[in-house]
PDB file of C-alpha atoms in Angstrom:
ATOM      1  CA  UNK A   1       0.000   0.000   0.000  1.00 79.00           C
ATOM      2  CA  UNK A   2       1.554   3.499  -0.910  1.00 82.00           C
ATOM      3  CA  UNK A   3       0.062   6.443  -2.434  1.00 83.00           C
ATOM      4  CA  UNK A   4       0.285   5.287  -5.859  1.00 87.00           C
ATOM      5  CA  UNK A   5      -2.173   2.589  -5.258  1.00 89.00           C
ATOM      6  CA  UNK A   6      -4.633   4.006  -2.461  1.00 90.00           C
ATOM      7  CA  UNK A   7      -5.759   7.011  -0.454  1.00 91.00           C
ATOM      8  CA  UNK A   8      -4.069   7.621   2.586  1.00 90.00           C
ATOM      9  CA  UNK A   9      -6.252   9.513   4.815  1.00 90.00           C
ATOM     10  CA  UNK A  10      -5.266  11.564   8.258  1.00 87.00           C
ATOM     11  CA  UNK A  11      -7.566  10.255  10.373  1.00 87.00           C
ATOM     12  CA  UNK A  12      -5.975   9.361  14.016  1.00 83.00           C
ATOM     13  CA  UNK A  13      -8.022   7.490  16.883  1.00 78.00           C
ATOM     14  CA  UNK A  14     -11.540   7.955  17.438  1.00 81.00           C
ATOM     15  CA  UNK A  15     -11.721  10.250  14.251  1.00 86.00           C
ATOM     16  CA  UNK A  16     -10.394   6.575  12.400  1.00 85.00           C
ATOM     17  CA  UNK A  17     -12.686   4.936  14.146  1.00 85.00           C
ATOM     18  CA  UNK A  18     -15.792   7.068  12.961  1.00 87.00           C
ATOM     19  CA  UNK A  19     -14.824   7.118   9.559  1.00 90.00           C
ATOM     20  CA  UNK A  20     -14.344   3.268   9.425  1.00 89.00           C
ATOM     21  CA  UNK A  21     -17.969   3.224  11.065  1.00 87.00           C
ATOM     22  CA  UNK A  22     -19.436   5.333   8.821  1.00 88.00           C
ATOM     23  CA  UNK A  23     -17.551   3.756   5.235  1.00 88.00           C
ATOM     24  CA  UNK A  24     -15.538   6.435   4.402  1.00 90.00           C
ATOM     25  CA  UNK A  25     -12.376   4.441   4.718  1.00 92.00           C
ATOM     26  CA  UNK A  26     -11.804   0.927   3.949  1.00 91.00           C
ATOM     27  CA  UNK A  27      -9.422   0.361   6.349  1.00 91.00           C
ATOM     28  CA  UNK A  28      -7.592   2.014   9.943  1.00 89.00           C
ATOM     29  CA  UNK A  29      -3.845   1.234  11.071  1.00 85.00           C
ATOM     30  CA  UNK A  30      -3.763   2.128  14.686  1.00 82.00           C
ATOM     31  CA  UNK A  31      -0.376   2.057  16.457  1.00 80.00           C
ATOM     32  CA  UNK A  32      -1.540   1.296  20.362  1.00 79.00           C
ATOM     33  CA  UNK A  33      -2.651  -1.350  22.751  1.00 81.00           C
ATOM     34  CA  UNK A  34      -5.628  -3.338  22.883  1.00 81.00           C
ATOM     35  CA  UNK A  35      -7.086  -1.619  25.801  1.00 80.00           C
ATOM     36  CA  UNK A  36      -6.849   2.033  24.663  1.00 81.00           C
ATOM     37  CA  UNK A  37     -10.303   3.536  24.038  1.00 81.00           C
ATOM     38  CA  UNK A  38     -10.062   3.480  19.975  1.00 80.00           C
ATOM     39  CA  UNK A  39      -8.904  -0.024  19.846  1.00 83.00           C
ATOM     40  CA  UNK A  40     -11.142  -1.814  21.823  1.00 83.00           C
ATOM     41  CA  UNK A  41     -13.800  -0.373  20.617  1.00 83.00           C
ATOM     42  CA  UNK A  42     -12.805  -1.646  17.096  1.00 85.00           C
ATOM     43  CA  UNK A  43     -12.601  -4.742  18.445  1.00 86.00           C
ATOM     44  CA  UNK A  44     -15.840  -4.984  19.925  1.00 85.00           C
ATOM     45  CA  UNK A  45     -17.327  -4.005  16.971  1.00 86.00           C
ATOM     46  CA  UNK A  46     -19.183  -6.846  14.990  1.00 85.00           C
ATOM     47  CA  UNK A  47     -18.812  -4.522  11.721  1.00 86.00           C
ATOM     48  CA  UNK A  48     -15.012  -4.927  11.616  1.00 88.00           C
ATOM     49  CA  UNK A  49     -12.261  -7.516  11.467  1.00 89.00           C
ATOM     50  CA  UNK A  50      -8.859  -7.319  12.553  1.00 89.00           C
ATOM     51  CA  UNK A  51      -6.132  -8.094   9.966  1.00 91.00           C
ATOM     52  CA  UNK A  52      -4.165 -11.271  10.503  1.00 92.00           C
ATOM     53  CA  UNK A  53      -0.822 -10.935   9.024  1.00 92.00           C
ATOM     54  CA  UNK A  54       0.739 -14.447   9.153  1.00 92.00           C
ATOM     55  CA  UNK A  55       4.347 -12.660   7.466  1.00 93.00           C
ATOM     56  CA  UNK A  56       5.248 -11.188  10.567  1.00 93.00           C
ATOM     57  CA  UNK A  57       8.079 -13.407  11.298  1.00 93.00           C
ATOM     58  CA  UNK A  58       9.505 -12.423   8.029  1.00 94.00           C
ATOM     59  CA  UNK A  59       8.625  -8.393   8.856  1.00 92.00           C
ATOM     60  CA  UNK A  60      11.038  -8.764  12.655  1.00 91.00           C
ATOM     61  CA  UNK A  61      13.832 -10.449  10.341  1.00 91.00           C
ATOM     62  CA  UNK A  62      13.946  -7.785   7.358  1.00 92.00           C
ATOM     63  CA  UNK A  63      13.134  -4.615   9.798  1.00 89.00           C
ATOM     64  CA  UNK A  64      14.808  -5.709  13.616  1.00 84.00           C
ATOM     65  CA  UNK A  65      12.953  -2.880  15.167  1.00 83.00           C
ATOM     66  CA  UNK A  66       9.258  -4.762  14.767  1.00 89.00           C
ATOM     67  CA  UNK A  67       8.030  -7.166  16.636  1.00 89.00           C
ATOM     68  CA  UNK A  68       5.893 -10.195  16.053  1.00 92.00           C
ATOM     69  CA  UNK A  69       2.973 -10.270  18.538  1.00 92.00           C
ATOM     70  CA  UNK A  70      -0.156 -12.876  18.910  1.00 93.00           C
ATOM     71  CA  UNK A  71      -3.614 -11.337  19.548  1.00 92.00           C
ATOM     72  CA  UNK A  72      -4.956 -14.391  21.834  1.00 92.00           C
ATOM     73  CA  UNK A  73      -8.284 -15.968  21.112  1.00 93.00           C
ATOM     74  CA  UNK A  74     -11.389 -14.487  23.151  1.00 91.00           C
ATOM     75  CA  UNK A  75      -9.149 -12.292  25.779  1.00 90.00           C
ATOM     76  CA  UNK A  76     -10.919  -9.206  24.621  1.00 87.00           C
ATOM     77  CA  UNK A  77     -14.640 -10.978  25.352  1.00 87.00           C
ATOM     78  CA  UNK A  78     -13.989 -14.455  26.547  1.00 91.00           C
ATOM     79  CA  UNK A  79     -18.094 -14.715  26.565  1.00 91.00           C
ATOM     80  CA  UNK A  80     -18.479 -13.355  22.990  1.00 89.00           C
ATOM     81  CA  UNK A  81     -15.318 -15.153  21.475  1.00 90.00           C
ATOM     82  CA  UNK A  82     -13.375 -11.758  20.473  1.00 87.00           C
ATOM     83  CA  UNK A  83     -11.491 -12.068  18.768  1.00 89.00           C
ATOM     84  CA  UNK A  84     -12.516 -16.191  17.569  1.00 91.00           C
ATOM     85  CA  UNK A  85      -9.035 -17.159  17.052  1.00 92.00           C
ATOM     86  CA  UNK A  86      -5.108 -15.932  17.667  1.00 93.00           C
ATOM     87  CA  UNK A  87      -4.086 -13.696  15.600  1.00 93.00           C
ATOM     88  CA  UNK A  88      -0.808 -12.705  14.482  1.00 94.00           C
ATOM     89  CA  UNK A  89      -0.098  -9.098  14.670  1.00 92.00           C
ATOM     90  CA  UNK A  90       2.704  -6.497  13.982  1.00 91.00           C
ATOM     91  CA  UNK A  91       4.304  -4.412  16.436  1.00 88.00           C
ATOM     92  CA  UNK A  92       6.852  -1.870  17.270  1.00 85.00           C
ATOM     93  CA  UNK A  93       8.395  -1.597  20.886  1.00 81.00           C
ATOM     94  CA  UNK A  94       8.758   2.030  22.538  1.00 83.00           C
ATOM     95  CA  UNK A  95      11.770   3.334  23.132  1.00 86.00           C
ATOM     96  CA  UNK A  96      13.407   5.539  26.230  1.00 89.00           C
ATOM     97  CA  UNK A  97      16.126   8.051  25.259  1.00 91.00           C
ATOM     98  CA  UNK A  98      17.984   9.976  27.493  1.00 91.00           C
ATOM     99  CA  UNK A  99      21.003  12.227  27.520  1.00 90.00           C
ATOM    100  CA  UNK A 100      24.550  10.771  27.480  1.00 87.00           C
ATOM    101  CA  UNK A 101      24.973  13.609  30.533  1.00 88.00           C
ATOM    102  CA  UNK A 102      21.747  12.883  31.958  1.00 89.00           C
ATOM    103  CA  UNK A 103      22.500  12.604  36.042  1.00 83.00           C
ATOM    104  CA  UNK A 104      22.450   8.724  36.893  1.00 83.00           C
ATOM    105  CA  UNK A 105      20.265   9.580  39.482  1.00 80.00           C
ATOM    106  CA  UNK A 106      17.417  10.490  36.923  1.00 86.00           C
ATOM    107  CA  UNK A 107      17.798   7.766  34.767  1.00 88.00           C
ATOM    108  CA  UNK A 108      17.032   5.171  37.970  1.00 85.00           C
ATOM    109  CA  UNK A 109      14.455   7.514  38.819  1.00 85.00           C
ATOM    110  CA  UNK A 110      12.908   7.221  35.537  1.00 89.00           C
ATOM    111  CA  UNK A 111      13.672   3.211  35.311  1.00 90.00           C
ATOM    112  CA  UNK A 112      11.649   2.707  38.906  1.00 86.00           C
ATOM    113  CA  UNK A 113       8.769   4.531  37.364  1.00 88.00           C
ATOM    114  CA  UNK A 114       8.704   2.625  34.541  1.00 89.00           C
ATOM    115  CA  UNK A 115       9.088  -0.852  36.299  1.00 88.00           C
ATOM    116  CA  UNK A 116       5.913   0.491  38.106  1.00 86.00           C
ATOM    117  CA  UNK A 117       3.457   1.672  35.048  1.00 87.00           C
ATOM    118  CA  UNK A 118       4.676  -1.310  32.590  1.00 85.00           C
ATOM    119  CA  UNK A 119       6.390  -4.122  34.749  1.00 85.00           C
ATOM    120  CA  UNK A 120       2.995  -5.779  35.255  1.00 85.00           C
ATOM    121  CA  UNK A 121       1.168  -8.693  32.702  1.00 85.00           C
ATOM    122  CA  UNK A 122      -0.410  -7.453  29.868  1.00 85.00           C
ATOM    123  CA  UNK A 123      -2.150  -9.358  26.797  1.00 86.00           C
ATOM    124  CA  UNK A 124       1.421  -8.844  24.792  1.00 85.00           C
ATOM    125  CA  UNK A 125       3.503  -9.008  27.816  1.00 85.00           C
ATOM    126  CA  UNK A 126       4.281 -11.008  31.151  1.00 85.00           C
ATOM    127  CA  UNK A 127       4.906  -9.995  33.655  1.00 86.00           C
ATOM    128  CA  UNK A 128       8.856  -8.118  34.488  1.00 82.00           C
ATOM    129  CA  UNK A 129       9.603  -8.423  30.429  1.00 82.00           C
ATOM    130  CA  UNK A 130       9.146  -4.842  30.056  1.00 84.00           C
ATOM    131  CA  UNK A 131      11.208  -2.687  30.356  1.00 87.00           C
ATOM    132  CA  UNK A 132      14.272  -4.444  29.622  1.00 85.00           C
ATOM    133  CA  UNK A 133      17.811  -3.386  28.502  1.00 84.00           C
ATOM    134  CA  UNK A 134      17.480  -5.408  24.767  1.00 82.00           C
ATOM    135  CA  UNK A 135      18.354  -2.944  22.264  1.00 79.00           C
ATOM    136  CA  UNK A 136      20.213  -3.690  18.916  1.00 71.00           C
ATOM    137  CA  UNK A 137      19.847   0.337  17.634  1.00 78.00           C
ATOM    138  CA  UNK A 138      20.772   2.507  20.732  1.00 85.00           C
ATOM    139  CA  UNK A 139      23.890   1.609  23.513  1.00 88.00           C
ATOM    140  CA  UNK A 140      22.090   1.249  26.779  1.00 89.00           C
ATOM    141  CA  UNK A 141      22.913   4.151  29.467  1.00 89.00           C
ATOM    142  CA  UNK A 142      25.546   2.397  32.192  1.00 88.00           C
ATOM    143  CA  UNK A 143      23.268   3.674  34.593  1.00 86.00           C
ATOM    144  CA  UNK A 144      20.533   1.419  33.297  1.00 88.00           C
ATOM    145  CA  UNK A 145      22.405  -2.152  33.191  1.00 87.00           C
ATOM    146  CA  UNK A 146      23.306  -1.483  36.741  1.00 86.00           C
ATOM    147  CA  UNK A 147      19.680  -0.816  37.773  1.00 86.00           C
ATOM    148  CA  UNK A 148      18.597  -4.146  35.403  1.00 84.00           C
ATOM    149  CA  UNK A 149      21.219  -6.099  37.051  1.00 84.00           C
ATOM    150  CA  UNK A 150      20.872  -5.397  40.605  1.00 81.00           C
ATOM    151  CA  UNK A 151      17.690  -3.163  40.729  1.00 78.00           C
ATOM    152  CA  UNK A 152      17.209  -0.007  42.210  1.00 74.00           C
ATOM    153  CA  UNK A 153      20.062   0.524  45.713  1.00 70.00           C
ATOM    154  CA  UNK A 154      19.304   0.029  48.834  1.00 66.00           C
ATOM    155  CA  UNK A 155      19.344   4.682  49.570  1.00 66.00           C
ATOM    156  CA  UNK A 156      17.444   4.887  46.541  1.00 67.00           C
ATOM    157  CA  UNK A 157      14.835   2.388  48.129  1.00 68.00           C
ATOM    158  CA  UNK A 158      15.039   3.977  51.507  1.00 65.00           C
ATOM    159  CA  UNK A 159      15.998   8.013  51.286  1.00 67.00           C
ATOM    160  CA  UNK A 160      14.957  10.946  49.583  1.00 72.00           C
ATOM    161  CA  UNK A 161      16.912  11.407  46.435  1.00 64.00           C
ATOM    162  CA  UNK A 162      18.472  14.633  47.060  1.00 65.00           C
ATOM    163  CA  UNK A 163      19.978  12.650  50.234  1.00 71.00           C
ATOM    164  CA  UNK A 164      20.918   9.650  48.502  1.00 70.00           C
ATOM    165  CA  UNK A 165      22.932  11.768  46.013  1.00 65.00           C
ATOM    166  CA  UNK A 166      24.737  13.211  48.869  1.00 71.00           C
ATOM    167  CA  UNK A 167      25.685  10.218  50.543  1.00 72.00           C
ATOM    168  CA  UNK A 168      26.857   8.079  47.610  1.00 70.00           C
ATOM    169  CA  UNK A 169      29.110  11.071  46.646  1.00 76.00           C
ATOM    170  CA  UNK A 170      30.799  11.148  50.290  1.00 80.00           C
ATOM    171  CA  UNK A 171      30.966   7.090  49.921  1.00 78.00           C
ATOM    172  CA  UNK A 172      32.776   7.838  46.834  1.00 76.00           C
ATOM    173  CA  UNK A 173      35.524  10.304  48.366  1.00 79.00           C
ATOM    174  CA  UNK A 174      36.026   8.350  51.342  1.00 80.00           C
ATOM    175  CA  UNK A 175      36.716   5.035  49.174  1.00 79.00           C
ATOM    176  CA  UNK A 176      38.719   7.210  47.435  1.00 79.00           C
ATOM    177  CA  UNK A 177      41.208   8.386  50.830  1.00 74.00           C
ATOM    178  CA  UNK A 178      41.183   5.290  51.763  1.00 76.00           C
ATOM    179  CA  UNK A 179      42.305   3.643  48.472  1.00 73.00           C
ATOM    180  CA  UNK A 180      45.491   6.428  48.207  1.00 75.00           C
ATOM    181  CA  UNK A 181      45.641   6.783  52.112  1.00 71.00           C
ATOM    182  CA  UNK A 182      48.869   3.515  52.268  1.00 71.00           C
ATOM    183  CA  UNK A 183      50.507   6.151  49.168  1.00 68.00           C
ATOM    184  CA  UNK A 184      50.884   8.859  51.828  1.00 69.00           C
ATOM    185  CA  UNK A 185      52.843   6.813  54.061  1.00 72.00           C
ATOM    186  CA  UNK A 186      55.360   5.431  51.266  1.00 75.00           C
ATOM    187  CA  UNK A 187      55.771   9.444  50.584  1.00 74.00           C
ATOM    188  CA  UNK A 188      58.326  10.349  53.333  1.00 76.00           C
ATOM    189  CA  UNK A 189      60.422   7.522  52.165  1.00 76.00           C
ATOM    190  CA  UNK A 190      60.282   7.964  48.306  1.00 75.00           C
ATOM    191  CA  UNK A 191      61.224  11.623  48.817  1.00 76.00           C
ATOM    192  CA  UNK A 192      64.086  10.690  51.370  1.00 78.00           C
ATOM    193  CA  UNK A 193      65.860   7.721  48.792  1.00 79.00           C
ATOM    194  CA  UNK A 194      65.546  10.700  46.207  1.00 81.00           C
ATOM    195  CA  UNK A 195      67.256  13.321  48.359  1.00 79.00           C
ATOM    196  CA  UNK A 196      69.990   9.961  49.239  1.00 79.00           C
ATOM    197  CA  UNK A 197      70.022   9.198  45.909  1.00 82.00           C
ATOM    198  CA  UNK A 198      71.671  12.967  44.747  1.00 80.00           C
ATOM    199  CA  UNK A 199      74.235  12.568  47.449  1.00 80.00           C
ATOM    200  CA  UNK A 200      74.995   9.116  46.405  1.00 83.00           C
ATOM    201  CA  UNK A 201      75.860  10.397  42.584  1.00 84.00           C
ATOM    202  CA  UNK A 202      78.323  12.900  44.109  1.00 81.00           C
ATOM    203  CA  UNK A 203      79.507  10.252  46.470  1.00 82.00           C
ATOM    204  CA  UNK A 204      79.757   7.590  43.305  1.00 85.00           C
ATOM    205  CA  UNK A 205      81.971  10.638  41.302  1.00 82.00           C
ATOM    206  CA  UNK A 206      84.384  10.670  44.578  1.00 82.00           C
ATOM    207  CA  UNK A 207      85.242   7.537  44.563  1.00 82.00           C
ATOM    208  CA  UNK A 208      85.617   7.619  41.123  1.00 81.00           C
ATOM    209  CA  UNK A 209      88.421  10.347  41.437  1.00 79.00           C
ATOM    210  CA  UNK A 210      89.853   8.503  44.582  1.00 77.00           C
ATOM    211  CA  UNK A 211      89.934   5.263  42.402  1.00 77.00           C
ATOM    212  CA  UNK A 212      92.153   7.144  39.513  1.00 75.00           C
ATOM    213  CA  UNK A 213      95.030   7.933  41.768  1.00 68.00           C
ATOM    214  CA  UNK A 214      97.786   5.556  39.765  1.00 60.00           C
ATOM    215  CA  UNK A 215     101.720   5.432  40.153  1.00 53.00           C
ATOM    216  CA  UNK A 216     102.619   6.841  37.227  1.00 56.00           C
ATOM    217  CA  UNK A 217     100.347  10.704  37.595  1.00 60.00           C
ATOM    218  CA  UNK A 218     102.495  13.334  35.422  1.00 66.00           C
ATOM    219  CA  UNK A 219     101.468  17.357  36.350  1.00 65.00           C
ATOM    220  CA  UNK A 220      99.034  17.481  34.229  1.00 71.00           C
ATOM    221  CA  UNK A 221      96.912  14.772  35.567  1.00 74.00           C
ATOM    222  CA  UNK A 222      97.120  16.046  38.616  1.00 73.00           C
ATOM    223  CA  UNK A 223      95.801  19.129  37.602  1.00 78.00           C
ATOM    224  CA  UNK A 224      92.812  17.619  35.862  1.00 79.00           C
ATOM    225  CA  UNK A 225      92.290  16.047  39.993  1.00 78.00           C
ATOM    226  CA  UNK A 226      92.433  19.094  41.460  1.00 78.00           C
ATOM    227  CA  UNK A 227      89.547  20.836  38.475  1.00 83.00           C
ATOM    228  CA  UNK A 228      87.853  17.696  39.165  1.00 82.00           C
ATOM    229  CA  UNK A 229      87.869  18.034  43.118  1.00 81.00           C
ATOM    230  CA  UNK A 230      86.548  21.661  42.639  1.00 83.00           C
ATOM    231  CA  UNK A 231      84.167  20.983  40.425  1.00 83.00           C
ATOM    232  CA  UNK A 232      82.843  18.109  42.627  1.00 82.00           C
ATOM    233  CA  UNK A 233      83.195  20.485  45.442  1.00 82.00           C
ATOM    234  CA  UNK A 234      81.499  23.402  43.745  1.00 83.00           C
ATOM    235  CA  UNK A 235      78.752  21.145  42.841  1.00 82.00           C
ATOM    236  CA  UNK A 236      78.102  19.618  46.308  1.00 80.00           C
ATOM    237  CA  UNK A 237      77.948  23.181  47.513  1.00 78.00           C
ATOM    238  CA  UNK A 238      75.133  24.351  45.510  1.00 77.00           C
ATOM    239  CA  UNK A 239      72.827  21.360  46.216  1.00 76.00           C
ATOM    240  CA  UNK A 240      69.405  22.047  48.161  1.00 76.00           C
ATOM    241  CA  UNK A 241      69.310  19.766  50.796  1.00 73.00           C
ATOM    242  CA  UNK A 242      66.524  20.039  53.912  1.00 72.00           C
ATOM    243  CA  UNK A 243      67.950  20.303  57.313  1.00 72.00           C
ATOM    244  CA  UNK A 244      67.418  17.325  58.175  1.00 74.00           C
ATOM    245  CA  UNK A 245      70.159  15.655  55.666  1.00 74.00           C
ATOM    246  CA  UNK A 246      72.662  18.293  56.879  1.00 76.00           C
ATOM    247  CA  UNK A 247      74.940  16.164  58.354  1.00 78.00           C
ATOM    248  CA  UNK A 248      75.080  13.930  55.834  1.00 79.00           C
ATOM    249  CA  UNK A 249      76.212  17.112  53.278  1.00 80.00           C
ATOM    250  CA  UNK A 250      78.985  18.150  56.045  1.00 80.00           C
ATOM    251  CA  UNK A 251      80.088  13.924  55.943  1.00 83.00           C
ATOM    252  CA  UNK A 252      80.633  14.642  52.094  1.00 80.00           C
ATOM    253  CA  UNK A 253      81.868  17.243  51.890  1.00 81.00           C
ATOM    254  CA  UNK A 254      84.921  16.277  54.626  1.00 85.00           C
ATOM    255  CA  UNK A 255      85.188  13.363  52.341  1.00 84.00           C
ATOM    256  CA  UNK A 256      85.845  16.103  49.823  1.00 82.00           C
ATOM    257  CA  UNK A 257      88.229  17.566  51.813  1.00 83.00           C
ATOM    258  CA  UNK A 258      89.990  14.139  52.562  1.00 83.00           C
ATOM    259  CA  UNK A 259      91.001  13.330  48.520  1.00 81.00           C
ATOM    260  CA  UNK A 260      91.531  16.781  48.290  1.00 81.00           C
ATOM    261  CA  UNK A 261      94.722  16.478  50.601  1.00 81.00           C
ATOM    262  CA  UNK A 262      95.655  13.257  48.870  1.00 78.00           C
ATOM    263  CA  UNK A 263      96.265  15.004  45.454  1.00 75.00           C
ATOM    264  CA  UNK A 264      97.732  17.989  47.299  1.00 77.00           C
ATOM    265  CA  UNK A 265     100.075  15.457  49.153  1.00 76.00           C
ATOM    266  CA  UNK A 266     100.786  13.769  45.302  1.00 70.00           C
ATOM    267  CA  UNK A 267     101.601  17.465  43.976  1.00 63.00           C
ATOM    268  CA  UNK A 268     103.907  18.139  46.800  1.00 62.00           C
ATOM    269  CA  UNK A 269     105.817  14.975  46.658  1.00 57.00           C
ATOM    270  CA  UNK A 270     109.515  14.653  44.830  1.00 54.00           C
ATOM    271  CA  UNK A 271     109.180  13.117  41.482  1.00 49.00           C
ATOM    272  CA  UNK A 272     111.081   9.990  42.602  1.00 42.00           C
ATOM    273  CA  UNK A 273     108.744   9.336  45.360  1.00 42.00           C
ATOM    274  CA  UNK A 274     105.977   9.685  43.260  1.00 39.00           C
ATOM    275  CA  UNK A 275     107.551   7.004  41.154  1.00 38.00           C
ATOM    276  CA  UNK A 276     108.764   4.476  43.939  1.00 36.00           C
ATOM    277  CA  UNK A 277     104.797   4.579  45.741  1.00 41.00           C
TER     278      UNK A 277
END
């Protein structure tokens, strides 16, 4: 059916149902359930017949977002027979959209209500199928799976909301210091093997130079020693250290001191003693 081949009318609920009454259609497609007021009174009426459409299957295969549904024999008069047999219908399921930044709060709000107007049995429903999170068009809000897998929380059952929202946000933060709470006492001893860990290098470059004292130093290793010692020296001096690490800047720096009179004591010595050590 298309406009090529018929008249499409606008006539919408009990307007459609007047003009089916009265002949001046041939036929009504009403998107609704049974129950609503236009419907049922369609189907009450001896003067009309509800289409069967026995391709439905094939309709929920070609277009996923239909859905086959069975109008059962005599459940809309069980005394008069209505309808006389099951018929096979077509149907499309409603949909709930909601803002990606929509507060998660809302959206289990909005899930309890729903659970309470459409959770019940219905003639193309039983009872807790709708609503459900099966969707092959639209990714399902996070929010939702949580309240389909575990329902609605136990503040959300038992305080107000603006409450609940308050109290799941302090849960949060104190989860939270408690989860980094251990990194605070590793803290103090990261920053004190860092503030080790620069004296060490300076420490590492002194033994170094005390290590490269040979038999054999001419003048002018020597004076590479001594730009070496002051440069070591310099550096050491220049280093912010907290008071606490004091002494252990004063230790290196005597240290200093100590291979600093070694390769004075080398540059004072005769030539032939330097040899003969």
């Amino acid at each position: 059916m298309n406009s090529e081949n018929s008249v499409l009318l606008p006539f919408i609920g009990s307007a459609a149902v007047e003009a089916l009454n009265d002949g001046k259609v041939d036929a009504v497609w009403i998107l609704g359930v049974p129950n609503a007021p236009a419907n049922h009174a369609l189907l009450e009426n001896p003067n009309v017949r509800l289409m069967s459409f026995p391709t439905a299957e094939a309709f929920t295969i070609i277009f996923p977002e239909l859905v086959r549904l069975v109008l059962p024999r005599a459940v809309i008069d069980i005394p008069r027979n209505v309808p006389p047999v099951d018929v096979p219908l077509i149907g499309s399921t409603a949909k709930v959209l909601v803002r990606s930044d929509l507060h998660p709060e809302i959206v289990s709000l909005l899930l309890q209500t729903m659970v309470e107007v459409h959770g019940g049995r219905a003639i193309f429903q039983r009872s807790g199928e709708f609503p459900n999170s099966i969707d092959t068009e639209y990714p399902v809000a996070p929010a939702a799976i949580d309240f389909y897998r575990s329902g609605p929380s136990f503040m959300q059952r038992h305080l107000p909301l603006w409450l609940s929202v308050h109290v799941q946000r302090s849960i949060a933060v104190l989860v939270t210091a408690i989860a980094i709470l251990p990194l605070f006492r590793f803290l103090p001893r990261l920053y004190h093997w860092i503030t080790r860990r620069r004296l060490f290098y300076w420490y590492a470059k002194l033994k170094a130079l005390e290590a490269s004292f040979d038999a054999d130093l001419t003048d002018s290793h020597l004076a590479e020693k001594r730009a070496e010692i002051e440069q070591i020296e310099q550096a050491v001096s220049h280093i912010s250290i907290p008071l606490t690490f004091s002494d252990q800047v004063y230790n290196l720096r005597s240290h200093i001191d100590i291979v600093r009179r070694k390769i004075a004591s080398r540059d004072n010595a005769p030539s032939g003693r330097i040899a003969a050590e």
